[in-house]
Coordinates of C-alpha atoms in Angstrom, one line a residue:
M1 CA 110.3 74.2 93.7
A2 CA 113.8 72.9 94.4
Y3 CA 114.9 72.9 98.0
K4 CA 118.6 73.5 99.0
G5 CA 118.7 70.9 101.8
L6 CA 116.2 69.9 104.4
R7 CA 116.6 73.2 106.4
Q8 CA 114.9 75.1 103.6
F9 CA 112.1 72.5 103.5
V10 CA 111.7 72.8 107.2
D11 CA 111.3 76.6 106.9
H12 CA 108.7 76.1 104.2
L13 CA 106.7 73.7 106.5
R14 CA 106.9 76.3 109.2
E15 CA 105.6 79.0 106.9
Q16 CA 102.7 76.7 106.0
D17 CA 102.0 76.1 109.7
D18 CA 102.5 72.4 109.1
L19 CA 105.4 71.8 111.5
L20 CA 105.5 71.2 115.2
T21 CA 108.9 72.0 116.8
I22 CA 109.6 70.1 119.9
N23 CA 112.3 71.4 122.3
E24 CA 111.6 68.9 125.0
Y25 CA 114.1 66.0 125.1
V26 CA 112.5 62.9 123.5
D27 CA 114.6 59.8 123.4
P28 CA 115.4 58.4 120.0
M29 CA 115.2 55.0 121.7
L30 CA 111.5 54.1 121.2
E31 CA 110.0 57.4 122.3
I32 CA 110.3 59.5 119.0
A33 CA 108.8 56.6 117.1
E34 CA 105.8 56.4 119.5
M35 CA 105.1 60.1 119.2
A36 CA 105.5 60.0 115.4
D37 CA 103.0 57.1 115.2
R38 CA 100.4 59.2 117.0
F39 CA 100.8 62.1 114.6
V40 CA 101.0 60.2 111.4
K41 CA 97.8 58.3 112.2
S42 CA 95.9 61.4 113.3
N43 CA 96.8 63.5 110.2
G44 CA 99.1 65.6 112.4
K45 CA 101.9 67.9 111.5
A46 CA 105.5 67.2 110.6
L47 CA 107.7 67.0 113.7
L48 CA 111.1 68.6 114.3
F49 CA 112.9 67.4 117.4
R50 CA 115.6 69.9 118.4
N51 CA 116.8 68.1 121.5
T52 CA 117.9 64.6 120.4
G53 CA 121.0 64.1 122.5
T54 CA 123.2 64.9 119.5
S55 CA 124.1 68.0 117.6
F56 CA 121.6 67.2 114.9
P57 CA 117.9 68.1 114.9
L58 CA 115.6 65.3 113.6
L59 CA 112.7 65.6 111.1
I60 CA 110.0 63.0 110.9
N61 CA 106.5 62.7 109.5
M62 CA 107.5 65.1 106.6
F63 CA 105.6 63.1 103.9
A64 CA 102.4 62.1 105.8
S65 CA 99.8 64.3 104.0
D66 CA 98.9 65.0 100.4
K67 CA 99.9 68.6 100.9
R68 CA 103.4 67.8 102.4
M69 CA 104.0 65.0 99.8
S70 CA 103.3 67.5 97.0
M71 CA 105.6 70.1 98.7
A72 CA 108.3 67.4 98.9
I73 CA 108.3 66.8 95.2
G74 CA 108.2 70.5 94.5
R75 CA 104.7 70.6 93.0
E76 CA 101.4 72.3 93.8
S77 CA 99.7 68.9 93.6
L78 CA 100.4 65.3 92.8
E79 CA 97.8 65.4 90.1
D80 CA 99.7 68.2 88.3
A81 CA 102.9 66.1 88.3
G82 CA 101.0 63.1 87.1
M83 CA 99.4 65.0 84.2
E84 CA 102.7 66.4 83.1
I85 CA 104.3 62.9 83.1
E86 CA 101.4 61.5 81.1
K87 CA 101.6 64.3 78.6
L88 CA 105.3 63.7 78.2
F89 CA 104.9 59.9 77.8
R90 CA 102.1 60.4 75.2
K91 CA 104.3 62.6 73.1
I92 CA 107.3 60.2 73.3
S93 CA 105.2 57.0 72.8
T94 CA 103.0 58.2 70.0
P95 CA 104.3 56.9 66.6
A96 CA 105.7 59.7 64.4
E97 CA 105.6 58.8 60.7
R98 CA 106.1 62.3 59.2
M99 CA 109.4 64.2 59.7
I100 CA 107.5 67.2 61.1
D101 CA 105.9 65.0 63.7
K102 CA 109.3 63.6 64.7
L103 CA 110.7 67.1 65.0
R104 CA 107.8 68.0 67.4
I105 CA 109.2 65.4 69.8
L106 CA 112.6 67.1 70.0
P107 CA 111.6 69.8 72.5
C108 CA 110.4 67.1 74.9
L109 CA 113.7 65.2 74.6
S110 CA 115.5 68.5 75.0
K111 CA 113.5 69.2 78.2
I112 CA 114.3 65.7 79.6
A113 CA 118.0 66.3 78.8
S114 CA 117.9 69.6 80.8
Y115 CA 116.9 67.5 83.9
M116 CA 119.9 65.1 83.7
P117 CA 122.1 65.2 86.8
T118 CA 125.4 67.0 86.3
R119 CA 128.8 66.6 88.0
I120 CA 130.5 69.6 89.5
R121 CA 134.1 70.2 90.6
G122 CA 135.2 71.0 94.1
K123 CA 133.3 70.3 97.3
G124 CA 129.5 70.7 97.9
A125 CA 127.5 72.0 100.7
C126 CA 127.2 68.4 102.0
Q127 CA 131.0 68.5 102.6
K128 CA 131.3 71.6 104.7
I129 CA 132.1 69.4 107.7
I130 CA 134.3 66.4 107.0
I131 CA 134.7 63.7 109.7
T132 CA 137.6 61.3 108.9
K133 CA 137.2 59.5 112.2
P134 CA 133.5 58.8 111.9
D135 CA 131.2 57.7 114.7
L136 CA 127.6 56.7 113.9
D137 CA 126.6 57.4 117.5
D138 CA 126.9 61.1 116.6
L139 CA 123.6 60.7 114.6
P140 CA 120.2 60.5 116.4
V141 CA 119.4 57.1 114.9
L142 CA 116.1 55.6 116.1
K143 CA 115.2 52.4 117.7
C144 CA 111.6 52.3 116.6
W145 CA 110.0 49.3 118.3
P146 CA 110.6 47.2 121.4
H147 CA 111.8 44.0 119.6
D148 CA 113.9 45.7 117.0
G149 CA 117.4 44.3 116.8
G150 CA 118.9 47.7 117.4
R151 CA 118.9 51.2 116.0
F152 CA 118.1 51.7 112.3
I153 CA 118.7 54.4 109.7
T154 CA 115.3 54.3 108.0
L155 CA 115.6 57.0 105.2
P156 CA 119.0 56.2 103.7
I157 CA 119.5 56.9 99.9
V158 CA 122.1 54.2 99.2
H159 CA 124.3 54.9 96.2
T160 CA 126.0 52.1 94.3
R161 CA 127.5 51.5 90.9
H162 CA 127.6 48.4 88.7
P163 CA 131.3 47.5 88.2
E164 CA 130.9 46.6 84.5
T165 CA 128.1 48.6 83.1
G166 CA 128.7 51.7 85.2
D167 CA 125.0 52.0 85.9
V168 CA 124.3 53.8 89.1
N169 CA 121.5 53.3 91.6
A170 CA 120.1 55.3 94.4
G171 CA 117.9 52.9 96.4
M172 CA 116.4 52.8 99.9
Y173 CA 117.5 50.0 102.1
R174 CA 117.3 50.1 105.9
M175 CA 120.6 50.0 107.8
Q176 CA 121.0 48.6 111.3
I177 CA 123.8 50.2 113.4
M178 CA 126.2 47.5 114.6
N179 CA 128.9 49.6 116.0
K180 CA 130.4 53.1 115.6
K181 CA 131.7 52.3 112.1
T182 CA 129.5 49.4 110.8
T183 CA 125.9 48.9 109.7
G184 CA 124.0 46.1 108.1
M185 CA 123.0 46.6 104.5
H186 CA 119.5 45.2 104.0
W187 CA 119.5 44.4 100.3
H188 CA 116.6 42.3 99.2
M189 CA 117.4 39.7 96.5
H190 CA 115.1 41.4 94.0
K191 CA 116.6 44.9 94.4
T192 CA 119.2 46.7 92.2
G193 CA 121.6 47.2 95.1
A194 CA 121.7 43.4 95.6
N195 CA 122.4 42.9 91.9
H196 CA 125.3 45.4 92.1
F197 CA 126.6 43.6 95.1
E198 CA 126.6 40.3 93.3
A199 CA 128.5 41.8 90.4
W200 CA 131.2 43.2 92.7
K201 CA 131.4 39.8 94.5
K202 CA 132.1 38.0 91.2
R203 CA 135.0 40.4 90.6
G204 CA 136.3 39.8 94.1
E205 CA 136.6 43.5 94.8
R206 CA 135.3 45.9 97.5
M207 CA 132.1 47.7 96.6
P208 CA 132.1 51.4 97.1
V209 CA 128.8 52.6 98.8
S210 CA 127.8 56.1 99.8
V211 CA 124.6 56.9 101.8
V212 CA 122.8 60.2 101.5
L213 CA 120.5 61.5 104.2
G214 CA 118.3 64.5 103.5
G215 CA 118.9 67.1 100.8
D216 CA 115.9 68.1 98.7
P217 CA 113.1 65.8 99.8
V218 CA 112.4 64.8 96.2
Y219 CA 115.7 62.8 96.4
T220 CA 114.2 60.6 99.1
Y221 CA 111.0 60.0 97.0
S222 CA 112.9 59.2 93.9
A223 CA 114.9 56.6 95.7
T224 CA 111.6 54.8 96.5
A225 CA 110.2 55.1 93.0
P226 CA 109.7 51.9 90.9
L227 CA 112.0 52.9 88.1
P228 CA 113.4 50.3 85.7
E229 CA 116.9 49.1 86.5
G230 CA 119.6 51.3 84.9
I231 CA 117.5 54.5 85.0
D232 CA 119.2 57.2 87.2
E233 CA 116.8 58.2 90.0
Y234 CA 118.2 61.8 89.8
I235 CA 116.7 62.2 86.3
L236 CA 113.2 61.7 87.9
A237 CA 114.2 64.1 90.8
G238 CA 115.4 66.7 88.3
F239 CA 112.1 66.4 86.3
L240 CA 109.9 66.7 89.4
R241 CA 111.8 69.7 90.9
K242 CA 112.3 71.3 87.4
K243 CA 116.0 71.7 88.1
R244 CA 118.9 69.3 87.4
V245 CA 120.6 67.8 90.4
K246 CA 124.2 68.8 91.0
M247 CA 126.4 65.9 91.9
V248 CA 129.7 66.0 93.8
K249 CA 132.4 63.4 94.2
C250 CA 132.7 61.7 97.6
I251 CA 135.8 62.2 99.7
T252 CA 136.9 58.5 100.2
N253 CA 135.4 56.8 97.2
D254 CA 134.6 57.7 93.6
L255 CA 130.8 57.8 93.8
Y256 CA 128.9 61.0 93.3
V257 CA 126.1 62.3 95.5
P258 CA 123.9 65.4 95.5
E259 CA 126.0 68.4 96.6
D260 CA 123.1 69.8 98.7
S261 CA 122.6 66.6 100.7
D262 CA 122.4 67.1 104.5
I263 CA 124.5 64.2 105.6
V264 CA 126.7 61.7 103.6
I265 CA 128.0 58.4 105.0
E266 CA 130.8 57.1 102.8
G267 CA 132.2 53.6 102.9
Y268 CA 132.3 50.2 101.3
V269 CA 131.0 46.6 101.4
D270 CA 133.5 43.8 101.2
P271 CA 132.0 40.8 99.5
S272 CA 134.7 38.5 100.8
E273 CA 133.5 39.0 104.4
Q274 CA 131.0 36.9 106.3
S275 CA 127.5 38.3 106.3
L276 CA 126.2 39.6 109.7
K277 CA 122.9 39.0 111.4
E278 CA 120.6 41.9 110.9
G279 CA 117.2 42.5 112.5
P280 CA 114.5 41.9 113.7
F281 CA 112.9 45.1 112.5
G282 CA 109.3 46.4 112.9
D283 CA 108.5 46.6 109.2
H284 CA 105.9 48.3 106.9
T285 CA 103.8 45.2 106.9
G286 CA 102.9 45.9 110.5
F287 CA 104.8 42.7 111.5
Y288 CA 108.4 42.3 112.5
S289 CA 110.7 41.1 109.7
L290 CA 112.9 38.5 111.5
A291 CA 116.6 38.4 111.8
D292 CA 118.6 37.2 108.7
W293 CA 122.1 37.5 107.2
Y294 CA 123.1 40.6 105.2
P295 CA 126.4 42.3 104.1
A296 CA 128.3 44.6 106.4
F297 CA 128.7 48.3 105.4
H298 CA 131.9 49.8 106.7
V299 CA 132.0 53.6 107.2
T300 CA 135.1 55.5 106.1
C301 CA 134.0 59.1 106.4
I302 CA 131.0 61.2 107.3
T303 CA 130.4 64.6 105.8
H304 CA 127.5 67.0 106.4
R305 CA 126.2 70.5 105.9
Q306 CA 126.8 73.2 108.5
D307 CA 123.0 73.3 109.1
A308 CA 122.3 69.6 108.6
V309 CA 119.0 68.0 109.7
Y310 CA 118.7 64.3 110.2
P311 CA 115.7 62.8 108.4
T312 CA 114.0 59.6 109.5
T313 CA 110.7 57.8 109.4
I314 CA 109.0 54.8 111.0
V315 CA 107.1 51.9 109.5
G316 CA 104.8 49.5 111.2
V317 CA 101.0 48.9 111.3
P318 CA 99.6 51.0 108.5
P319 CA 99.0 53.7 107.6
M320 CA 102.4 55.3 108.0
E321 CA 104.4 57.9 106.0
D322 CA 105.0 55.3 103.3
A323 CA 101.3 55.2 102.6
W324 CA 101.5 58.8 101.2
I325 CA 104.6 57.9 99.3
G326 CA 102.6 55.1 97.8
K327 CA 99.8 57.4 96.8
A328 CA 102.3 59.7 95.0
T329 CA 103.6 56.7 93.1
E330 CA 100.1 55.7 92.1
K331 CA 99.5 59.1 90.5
L332 CA 103.0 59.6 89.0
F333 CA 103.5 56.1 87.5
L334 CA 100.0 55.4 86.2
A335 CA 100.8 57.0 82.8
P336 CA 104.0 54.9 82.2
I337 CA 102.1 51.7 83.2
K338 CA 99.1 52.3 80.9
L339 CA 101.0 53.8 78.0
T340 CA 103.9 51.4 77.8
M341 CA 102.3 48.2 79.1
Q342 CA 98.5 48.2 79.5
R343 CA 96.7 51.0 77.6
E344 CA 93.3 49.9 78.9
I345 CA 94.2 50.7 82.5
T346 CA 92.6 53.9 83.6
D347 CA 93.5 53.8 87.3
I348 CA 95.4 51.8 89.9
H349 CA 95.0 51.9 93.7
M350 CA 96.8 50.0 96.5
P351 CA 94.8 50.3 99.7
D352 CA 96.7 51.2 102.8
A353 CA 95.6 48.0 104.5
G354 CA 97.3 46.0 101.8
V355 CA 100.7 47.5 102.6
A356 CA 101.5 48.1 98.9
H357 CA 101.9 44.5 97.7
N358 CA 99.0 42.5 99.3
L359 CA 96.1 44.1 97.3
V360 CA 96.0 46.0 94.0
L361 CA 92.8 47.4 92.6
V362 CA 92.8 48.1 88.9
K363 CA 90.2 49.9 86.7
I364 CA 90.2 49.3 83.0
K365 CA 88.3 50.4 79.9
K366 CA 87.0 47.0 78.7
N367 CA 86.5 46.4 75.0
Y368 CA 86.6 42.6 74.5
P369 CA 86.0 39.3 76.3
G370 CA 88.8 38.1 78.6
Q371 CA 90.4 41.5 78.8
G372 CA 90.2 41.6 82.6
M373 CA 92.1 38.3 82.9
K374 CA 94.6 39.5 80.3
V375 CA 95.4 42.5 82.5
I376 CA 95.7 40.4 85.7
N377 CA 98.1 38.0 84.1
S378 CA 100.2 40.8 82.6
L379 CA 100.5 42.7 86.0
F380 CA 101.6 39.6 87.9
G381 CA 104.6 39.6 85.6
A382 CA 105.4 43.3 85.5
G383 CA 108.2 44.8 87.5
Q384 CA 107.4 45.3 91.1
M385 CA 103.8 44.3 90.5
M386 CA 105.1 40.7 90.5
F387 CA 105.1 40.9 94.3
S388 CA 101.3 41.5 94.4
K389 CA 99.3 38.8 96.2
F390 CA 95.7 39.8 95.3
I391 CA 94.8 41.7 92.1
V392 CA 91.2 42.8 91.5
V393 CA 90.2 44.3 88.1
V394 CA 86.9 46.2 87.6
S395 CA 85.3 48.1 84.8
D396 CA 85.8 51.8 84.1
N397 CA 82.6 52.9 85.8
V398 CA 83.7 51.9 89.3
N399 CA 85.4 54.1 91.9
I400 CA 88.2 51.9 93.1
R401 CA 88.7 54.0 96.2
D402 CA 85.2 53.3 97.3
Y403 CA 85.7 49.9 98.9
K404 CA 82.0 49.2 99.4
E405 CA 81.4 49.7 95.7
V406 CA 84.3 47.5 94.7
T407 CA 83.1 44.7 97.0
G408 CA 79.7 44.9 95.5
R409 CA 81.0 44.6 92.0
I410 CA 83.1 41.6 93.0
F411 CA 80.0 39.8 94.1
S412 CA 77.8 40.9 91.2
N413 CA 80.3 40.4 88.4
T414 CA 82.3 37.4 89.6
D415 CA 81.7 33.7 89.1
I416 CA 84.0 31.7 91.3
N417 CA 84.3 29.0 88.6
T418 CA 85.3 31.3 85.8
D419 CA 86.4 34.7 87.1
M420 CA 88.9 33.8 89.8
F421 CA 92.2 32.0 89.6
I422 CA 94.9 31.0 92.0
S423 CA 98.5 30.6 91.0
K424 CA 102.0 30.8 92.6
G425 CA 104.9 33.1 92.1
P426 CA 107.4 35.5 93.7
L427 CA 106.3 37.4 96.7
D428 CA 107.8 40.3 98.6
V429 CA 110.5 38.8 100.9
L430 CA 108.6 40.4 103.8
D431 CA 105.5 38.4 103.2
H432 CA 105.1 36.1 106.2
S433 CA 102.0 34.1 105.2
S434 CA 103.5 31.8 102.6
D435 CA 105.0 28.4 103.4
N436 CA 108.2 29.3 101.6
F437 CA 110.3 32.4 101.8
S438 CA 109.5 34.9 99.0
F439 CA 107.4 32.4 97.1
G440 CA 103.7 31.6 97.5
G441 CA 100.1 31.9 96.4
K442 CA 98.5 34.7 94.3
M443 CA 94.9 35.3 93.4
G444 CA 93.4 37.2 90.5
I445 CA 89.7 38.3 90.5
D446 CA 88.1 39.6 87.3
A447 CA 85.2 41.7 88.6
T448 CA 84.7 43.5 85.3
E449 CA 81.3 43.6 83.6
K450 CA 81.1 40.5 81.5
F451 CA 80.5 40.1 77.8
K452 CA 78.1 37.3 76.8
E453 CA 81.0 35.2 75.6
E454 CA 82.6 35.2 79.0
S455 CA 80.0 33.8 81.4
D456 CA 76.5 32.7 81.8
N457 CA 76.6 34.0 85.4
N458 CA 73.3 35.7 86.2
N459 CA 73.9 35.8 89.9
N460 CA 71.8 38.3 91.9
I461 CA 73.1 39.1 95.3
S462 CA 70.6 38.5 98.0
G463 CA 71.0 38.9 101.7
L464 CA 71.8 36.0 103.9
K465 CA 69.0 34.6 105.9
T466 CA 69.8 34.6 109.6
E467 CA 68.0 31.3 110.2
S468 CA 70.1 29.6 107.5
L469 CA 73.3 30.9 109.2
L470 CA 72.2 29.8 112.6
F471 CA 71.5 26.3 111.2
V472 CA 74.9 26.0 109.6
F473 CA 76.9 27.2 112.6
K474 CA 74.6 25.6 115.3
P475 CA 77.2 22.8 116.1
V476 CA 79.9 25.4 116.9
K477 CA 77.8 28.3 118.1
D478 CA 79.5 28.5 121.4
K479 CA 83.0 28.4 119.8
V480 CA 82.7 30.9 117.0
R481 CA 81.9 34.6 117.0
L482 CA 80.1 35.7 113.8
K483 CA 79.9 39.1 112.2
M484 CA 78.0 40.1 109.1
P485 CA 79.3 43.5 107.9
S486 CA 76.4 43.9 105.5
T487 CA 73.0 42.3 105.0
D488 CA 73.3 43.1 101.2
L489 CA 76.5 40.9 100.7
P490 CA 76.9 37.2 101.5
V491 CA 80.0 37.8 103.6
V492 CA 80.4 36.5 107.1
F493 CA 83.5 36.8 109.4
A494 CA 84.1 34.2 112.0
G495 CA 86.4 34.8 115.0
I496 CA 87.9 31.6 116.5
S497 CA 90.4 30.6 119.1
K498 CA 92.4 27.6 118.1
D499 CA 92.6 26.4 121.7
T500 CA 88.8 25.8 121.3
I501 CA 88.2 25.1 117.6
K502 CA 90.3 24.7 114.4
F503 CA 89.7 26.0 110.9
N504 CA 89.3 22.5 109.6
D505 CA 86.4 22.0 111.9
L506 CA 84.5 24.7 110.1
L507 CA 85.0 22.9 106.8
E508 CA 83.0 19.9 108.2
L509 CA 79.8 21.9 108.7
N510 CA 76.7 21.3 106.8
Y511 CA 76.5 24.2 104.3
I512 CA 72.9 24.1 103.2
I513 CA 73.4 27.5 101.5
S514 CA 75.6 28.5 98.6
G515 CA 77.3 31.7 97.5
L516 CA 78.6 32.4 101.0
V517 CA 82.1 33.8 101.6
L518 CA 83.2 32.9 105.1
I519 CA 86.4 34.6 106.3
V520 CA 87.9 33.1 109.5
V521 CA 90.1 35.3 111.7
D522 CA 91.6 35.1 115.2
S523 CA 89.1 35.8 118.0
T524 CA 91.4 38.5 119.2
V525 CA 90.8 40.6 116.0
D526 CA 88.3 43.4 116.5
M527 CA 85.7 42.7 113.8
E528 CA 84.2 46.2 114.3
D529 CA 87.5 47.8 113.2
S530 CA 87.2 47.3 109.4
F531 CA 90.7 48.6 108.7
I532 CA 92.5 46.3 111.1
L533 CA 90.2 43.4 110.0
L534 CA 91.1 43.9 106.3
W535 CA 94.8 44.3 107.1
Q536 CA 94.8 41.0 109.1
V537 CA 93.0 39.2 106.3
L538 CA 95.4 40.4 103.6
S539 CA 98.5 39.8 105.7
N540 CA 97.7 36.3 107.0
T541 CA 96.3 34.6 103.9
D542 CA 98.1 32.6 101.3
P543 CA 95.4 32.1 98.6
S544 CA 96.9 28.8 97.4
R545 CA 96.8 27.2 100.9
D546 CA 94.1 29.1 102.8
L547 CA 91.1 29.3 100.3
K548 CA 88.7 26.4 100.1
V549 CA 85.5 26.0 98.0
I550 CA 82.8 23.8 99.4
N551 CA 79.3 23.4 97.8
G552 CA 79.7 26.8 96.1
N553 CA 80.9 28.5 99.3
V554 CA 84.3 30.2 99.6
I555 CA 85.9 29.6 103.0
I556 CA 89.1 31.5 103.8
D557 CA 91.6 30.9 106.6
S558 CA 92.9 34.3 107.5
T559 CA 94.0 33.4 111.0
S560 CA 97.6 33.7 112.2
K561 CA 99.5 30.5 111.8
A562 CA 101.3 31.0 115.1
H563 CA 99.4 28.2 117.0
P564 CA 101.3 25.0 117.5
S565 CA 98.5 23.1 115.8
D566 CA 99.2 25.0 112.5
N567 CA 102.5 23.2 112.1
F568 CA 103.7 26.2 110.1
K569 CA 107.2 25.7 108.7
R570 CA 108.5 29.2 109.3
Q571 CA 108.6 31.5 112.3
W572 CA 105.4 33.6 112.5
P573 CA 106.3 37.2 113.2
N574 CA 104.7 39.3 115.9
I575 CA 102.8 42.5 115.4
V576 CA 104.5 45.8 115.8
M577 CA 103.4 47.9 118.7
S578 CA 104.9 50.1 121.5
D579 CA 105.3 48.9 125.0
D580 CA 103.3 50.3 127.9
K581 CA 106.2 52.1 129.5
T582 CA 106.9 54.1 126.3
I583 CA 103.2 54.9 125.8
R584 CA 103.0 56.4 129.4
R585 CA 106.2 58.4 128.8
I586 CA 104.9 59.9 125.6
D587 CA 101.5 60.7 127.2
S588 CA 103.4 62.8 129.7
I589 CA 105.5 64.5 127.1
M590 CA 102.6 65.3 124.8
N591 CA 100.8 67.0 127.7
I592 CA 103.7 69.5 127.5
V593 CA 104.5 69.8 123.8
N594 CA 101.1 69.5 122.3
S595 CA 99.1 72.1 124.3
G596 CA 97.7 69.4 126.6
N597 CA 96.3 67.4 123.7
I598 CA 97.2 63.8 124.3
I599 CA 96.6 61.8 121.1
K600 CA 95.8 58.2 122.0
S601 CA 98.5 55.7 121.2
P602 CA 97.7 53.7 118.0
S603 CA 99.3 50.7 119.8
S604 CA 96.5 50.6 122.4
R605 CA 94.1 49.0 119.9
L606 CA 96.6 46.3 119.0
K607 CA 97.4 44.9 122.4
K608 CA 95.0 41.9 122.1
L609 CA 96.8 40.9 118.9
D610 CA 100.2 40.4 120.6
Y611 CA 101.2 36.7 120.3
G612 CA 103.6 37.0 123.2
G613 CA 107.3 36.5 123.2
G614 CA 109.5 38.8 121.2
A615 CA 109.7 39.6 117.5
S616 CA 108.4 36.1 116.6
A617 CA 105.2 34.6 118.1
G618 CA 105.7 33.0 121.4
M619 CA 109.5 33.3 121.3
D620 CA 112.0 35.6 123.1

């Protein structure tokens, strides 16, 4: 189904009893984010805030369920859309030798052509109201977390055009409000928007930019999709909604935007200007991304629908709304990956605790020795997969969404001498664990069932003997808190405080056993909370620096590197959480708006992880 703006989507959510309308005033400064965090982590409804202190109602949490995500892309289910894409790719990618076979492809190509965006004359619904003296304070823009540098537009679809090729891009880059007519433009170096900016900079010309908010929710999803550079995101949107997107020319620049958008912010970026300091921002990693220098976006005009709704989201400690967007991408883009790059891949999964790029689980149909390693190496160099930090490949008979089963296969099928490797390469710019910005360690684990040519590994997993562990850790027994999550797997977690003991002290112990995997975390981490534990391990570890092998034992330093003794080169970011005052305020509001049901703040379980200070550890 194609939606004519967010208002129609809101009506559909209401019909499905999947929307909570809040008439009570909730402050966009911190309070809406705290309430949304409670609903997204408790599988709650989408939230429509009517009283925002502006003339615009605000919609949040609209993607945070499989049902709502399917509704947003106009399909009954994500599986249906994934199957349709796979069927289409199979027809296009299958070699056609006979003329009759080539002719059979034509209807598919014709179908794709019918989804191409089209330009229309005149003004669109998004230009019903034209504000030539724009003021960004008229929008209910959120400040999400206490140490954020300000208020951020978090669901902007940023439209740019390459000045030479004419290629257009609709990407999603956060925008910090600097004043009534200026925002930061957070273009990462690897993104298409940044490439366009560099091209305009070489020409010495102003870069036109237009930002869309709302419209059909499929537009927002398409702006996040990992499409190859040069592919128009509105082709994907048209395919998913089964209706081409109508584009209308902006008022103050020559870019085109969907005519049924809710709000359009028009303007430009001047490459000759000095960059401005943007951030910090509580990011999707669960940590603050710290302040840095980015281009300034100048607003020339704001237009909007008569019935416009302001869409927004929050990111922070997972899972958030972006987790469901990631699930949709897994299903929709599996076919293009396996049919155009790695045909042996049968499934890909990125666990929520891995915040998309820290952990990728891959299932393959294995037919020859070394195939698992071949897939790992290929994925580390493929598109946005290049940002992955840990990639684990298993055989086709494994359920990669059953983490206990995956862990068991890792231990039963992996020889640390032959089936694991560590390298270095590009990382997401938000990765804080590496010594160097956007560059650091990566690890591949081939946990597939082995052919005889690959390994002589005949390891049988046996439980760890308690007396052996007690002997190993006896010298530090009063300084280390130990946790064995399973008696069937040789994994032990150790919680330490660096004021008492250092990671290197553990390397000096007498390991009379072998085959142990010891994972060291901060003593403040709740080792009974498996999700938070895994999130911390994946977030804080650089495989090239933090993994040691001693006498056949793997010892991993997954502690934060915020302690002075770590001598970490970069600032270590703090963890994202609400302050106590905001939590108490939302407790009182929820008692009114949610029938007395006060959902506990997710931030309450994070308080012990606060490093103190502001957005970076120990600093204001």
